[in-house]
Short mmCIF file of C-alpha atoms in Angstrom, two decimals:
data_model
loop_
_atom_site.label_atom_id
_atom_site.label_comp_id
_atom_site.label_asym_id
_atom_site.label_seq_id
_atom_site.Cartn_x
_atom_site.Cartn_y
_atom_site.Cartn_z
CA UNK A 24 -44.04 16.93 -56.86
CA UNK A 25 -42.00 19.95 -57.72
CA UNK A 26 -40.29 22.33 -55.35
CA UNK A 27 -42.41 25.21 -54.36
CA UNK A 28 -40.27 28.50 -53.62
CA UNK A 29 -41.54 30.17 -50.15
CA UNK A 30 -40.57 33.36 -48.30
CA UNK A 31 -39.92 32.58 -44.94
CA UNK A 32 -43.05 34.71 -43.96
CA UNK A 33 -44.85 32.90 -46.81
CA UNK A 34 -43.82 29.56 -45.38
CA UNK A 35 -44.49 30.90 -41.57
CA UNK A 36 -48.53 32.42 -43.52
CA UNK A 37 -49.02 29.11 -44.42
CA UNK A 38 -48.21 27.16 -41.55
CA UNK A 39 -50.39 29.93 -39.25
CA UNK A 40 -53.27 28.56 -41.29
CA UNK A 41 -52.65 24.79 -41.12
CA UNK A 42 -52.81 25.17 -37.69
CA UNK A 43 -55.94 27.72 -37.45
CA UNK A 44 -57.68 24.86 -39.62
CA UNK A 45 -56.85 22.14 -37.33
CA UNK A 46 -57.31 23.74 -34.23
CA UNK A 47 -60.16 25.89 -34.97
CA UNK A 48 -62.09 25.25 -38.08
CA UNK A 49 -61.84 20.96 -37.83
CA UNK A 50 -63.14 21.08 -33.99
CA UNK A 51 -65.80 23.79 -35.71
CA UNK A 52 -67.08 21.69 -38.43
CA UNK A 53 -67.24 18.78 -36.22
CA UNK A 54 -69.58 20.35 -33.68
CA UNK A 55 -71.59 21.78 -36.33
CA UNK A 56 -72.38 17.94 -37.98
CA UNK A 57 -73.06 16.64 -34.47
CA UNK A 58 -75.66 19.51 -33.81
CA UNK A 59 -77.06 18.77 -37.35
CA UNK A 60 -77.49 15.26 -36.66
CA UNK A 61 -78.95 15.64 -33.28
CA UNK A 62 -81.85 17.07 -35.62
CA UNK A 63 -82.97 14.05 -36.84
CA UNK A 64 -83.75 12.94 -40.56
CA UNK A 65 -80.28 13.94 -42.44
CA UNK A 66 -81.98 13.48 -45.90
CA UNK A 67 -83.42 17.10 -45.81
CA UNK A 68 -81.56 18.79 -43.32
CA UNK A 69 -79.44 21.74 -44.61
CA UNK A 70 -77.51 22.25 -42.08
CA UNK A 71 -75.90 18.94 -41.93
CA UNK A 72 -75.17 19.33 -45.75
CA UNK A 73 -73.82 22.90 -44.94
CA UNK A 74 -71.82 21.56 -42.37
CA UNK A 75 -70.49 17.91 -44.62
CA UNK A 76 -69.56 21.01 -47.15
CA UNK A 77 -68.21 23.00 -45.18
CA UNK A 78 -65.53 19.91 -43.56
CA UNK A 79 -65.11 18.90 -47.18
CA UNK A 80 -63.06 22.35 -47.84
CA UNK A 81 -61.53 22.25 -44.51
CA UNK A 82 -60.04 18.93 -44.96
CA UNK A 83 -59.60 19.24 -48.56
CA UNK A 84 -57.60 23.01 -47.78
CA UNK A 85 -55.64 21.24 -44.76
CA UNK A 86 -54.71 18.33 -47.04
CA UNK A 87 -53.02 21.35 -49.75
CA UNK A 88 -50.99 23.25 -47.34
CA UNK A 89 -49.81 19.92 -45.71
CA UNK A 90 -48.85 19.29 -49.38
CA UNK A 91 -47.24 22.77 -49.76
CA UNK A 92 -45.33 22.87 -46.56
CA UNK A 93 -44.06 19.55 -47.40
CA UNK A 94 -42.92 20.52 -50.94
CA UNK A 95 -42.19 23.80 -50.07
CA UNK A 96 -38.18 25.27 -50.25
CA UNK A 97 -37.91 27.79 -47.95
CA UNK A 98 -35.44 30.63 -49.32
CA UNK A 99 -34.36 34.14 -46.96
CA UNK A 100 -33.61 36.96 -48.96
CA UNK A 101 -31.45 38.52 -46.31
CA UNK A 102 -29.55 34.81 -46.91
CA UNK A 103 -29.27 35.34 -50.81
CA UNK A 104 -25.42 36.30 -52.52
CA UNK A 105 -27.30 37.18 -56.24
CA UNK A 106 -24.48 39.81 -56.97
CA UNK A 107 -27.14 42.42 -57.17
CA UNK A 108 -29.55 40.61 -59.43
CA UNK A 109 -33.05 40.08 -59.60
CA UNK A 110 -33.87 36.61 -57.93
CA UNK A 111 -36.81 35.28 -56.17
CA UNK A 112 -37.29 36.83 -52.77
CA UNK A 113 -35.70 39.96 -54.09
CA UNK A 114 -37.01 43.73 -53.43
CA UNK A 115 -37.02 45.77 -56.26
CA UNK A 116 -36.99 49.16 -56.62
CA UNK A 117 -37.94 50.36 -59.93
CA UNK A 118 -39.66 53.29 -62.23
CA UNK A 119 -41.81 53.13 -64.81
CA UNK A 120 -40.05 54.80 -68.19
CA UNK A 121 -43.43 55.63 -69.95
CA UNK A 122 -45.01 57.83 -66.74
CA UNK A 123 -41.73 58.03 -64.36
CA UNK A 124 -43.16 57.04 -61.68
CA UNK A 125 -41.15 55.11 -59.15
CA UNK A 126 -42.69 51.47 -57.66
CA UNK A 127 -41.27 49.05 -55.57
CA UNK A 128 -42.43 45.04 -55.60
CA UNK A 129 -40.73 41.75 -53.70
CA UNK A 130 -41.33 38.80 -55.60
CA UNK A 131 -42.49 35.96 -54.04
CA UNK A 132 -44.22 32.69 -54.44
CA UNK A 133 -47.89 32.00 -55.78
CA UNK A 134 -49.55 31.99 -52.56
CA UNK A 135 -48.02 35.12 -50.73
CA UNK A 136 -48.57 37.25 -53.66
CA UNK A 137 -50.29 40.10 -53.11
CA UNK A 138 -50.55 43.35 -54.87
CA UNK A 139 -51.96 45.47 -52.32
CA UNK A 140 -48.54 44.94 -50.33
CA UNK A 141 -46.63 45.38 -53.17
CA UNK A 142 -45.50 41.11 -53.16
CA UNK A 143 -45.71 40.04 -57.02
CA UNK A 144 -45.82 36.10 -57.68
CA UNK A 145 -42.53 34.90 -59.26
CA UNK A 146 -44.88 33.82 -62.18
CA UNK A 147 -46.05 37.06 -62.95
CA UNK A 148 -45.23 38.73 -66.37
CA UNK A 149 -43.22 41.51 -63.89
CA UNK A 150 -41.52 39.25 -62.41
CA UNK A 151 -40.72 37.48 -65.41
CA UNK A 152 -39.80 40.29 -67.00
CA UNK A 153 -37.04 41.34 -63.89
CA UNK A 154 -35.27 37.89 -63.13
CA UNK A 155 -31.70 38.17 -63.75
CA UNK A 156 -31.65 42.01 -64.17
CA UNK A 157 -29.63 44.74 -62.02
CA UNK A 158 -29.87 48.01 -61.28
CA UNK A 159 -29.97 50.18 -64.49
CA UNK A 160 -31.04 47.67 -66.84
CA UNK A 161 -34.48 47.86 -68.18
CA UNK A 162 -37.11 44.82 -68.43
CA UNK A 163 -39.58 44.66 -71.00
CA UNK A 164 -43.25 43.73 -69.33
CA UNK A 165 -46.14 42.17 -71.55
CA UNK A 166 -49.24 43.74 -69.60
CA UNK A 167 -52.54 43.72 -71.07
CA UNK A 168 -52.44 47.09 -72.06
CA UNK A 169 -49.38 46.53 -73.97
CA UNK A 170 -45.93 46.53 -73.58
CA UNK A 171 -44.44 48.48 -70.65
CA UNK A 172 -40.48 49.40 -69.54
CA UNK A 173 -39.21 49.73 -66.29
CA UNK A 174 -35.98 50.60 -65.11
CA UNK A 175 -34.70 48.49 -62.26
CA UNK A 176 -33.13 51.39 -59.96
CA UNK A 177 -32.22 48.78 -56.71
CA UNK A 178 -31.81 45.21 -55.83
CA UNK A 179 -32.13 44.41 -52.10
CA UNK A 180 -32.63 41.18 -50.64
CA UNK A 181 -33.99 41.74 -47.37
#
């Protein structure tokens, strides 16, 4: 299995959850199949079926973290000598040419992306687009809506 790139917090997110699962959710589940079985007949009970669904994504989500954690290389920006280039786990300050207005992203791994916290997935077309540039070059982005340019105005790696 291939190397998956991590944050540090990403690695420490997804470790949080592994153990939430196992100590909350498993011990959960389990009570909740034991209650539905104390009902009697299993054949048409629905909560006994909730509950065998509901452990199947539990164990099933427990099994692809363990997985991910295993696989998982952990990199620290702070850690990082790029020479002031774009790299995964960098911060990047940058402005769009087309409506000048200024945005800053990190880019990180699939499962800490977020947008609303301004993380972008190292697979994104941004982040595509930025790997390998430095401050005052400009990176070509294929968005939906077309083509768009952004200047990179600062590299940090923190």
């Amino acid at each position: 299995m291939n190397k998956v790139p991590l944050t540090v917090r990403g690695a420490e997110m997804l470790k949080e959850e592994l153990q939430r699962l196992k100590s909350v959710e498993r011990p959960a589940v389990i009570e909740a199949i034991a209650e539905a079985r104390s009902h009697g007949d299993l054949s048409e009970n629905a909560e006994y079926d909730a509950a065998k669904e509901r452990q199947a994504f539990v164990e099933g989500r427990i099994a692809e973290l363990e997985g991910k954690i295993s696989n998982a290389m952990i990199i620290n920006p702070a850690e990082l000598d790029a020479d002031g280039r774009v790299v995964f786990g960098a911060t990047v300050a940058l402005m769009d040419l087309e409506t000048e207005e200024n945005v800053t992203y990190q880019i990180v791994g699939d499962d800490e992306a977020d947008i609303k916290v301004a993380k972008v997935s190292v697979n994104s077309p941004i982040a595509r687009a930025l790997i390998g540039k430095e401050a005052g070059d400009v990176a070509e982005v294929v968005a939906p809506g077309g083509i768009r340019e952004y200047e990179v105005l600062d590299v940090q790696y923190i």
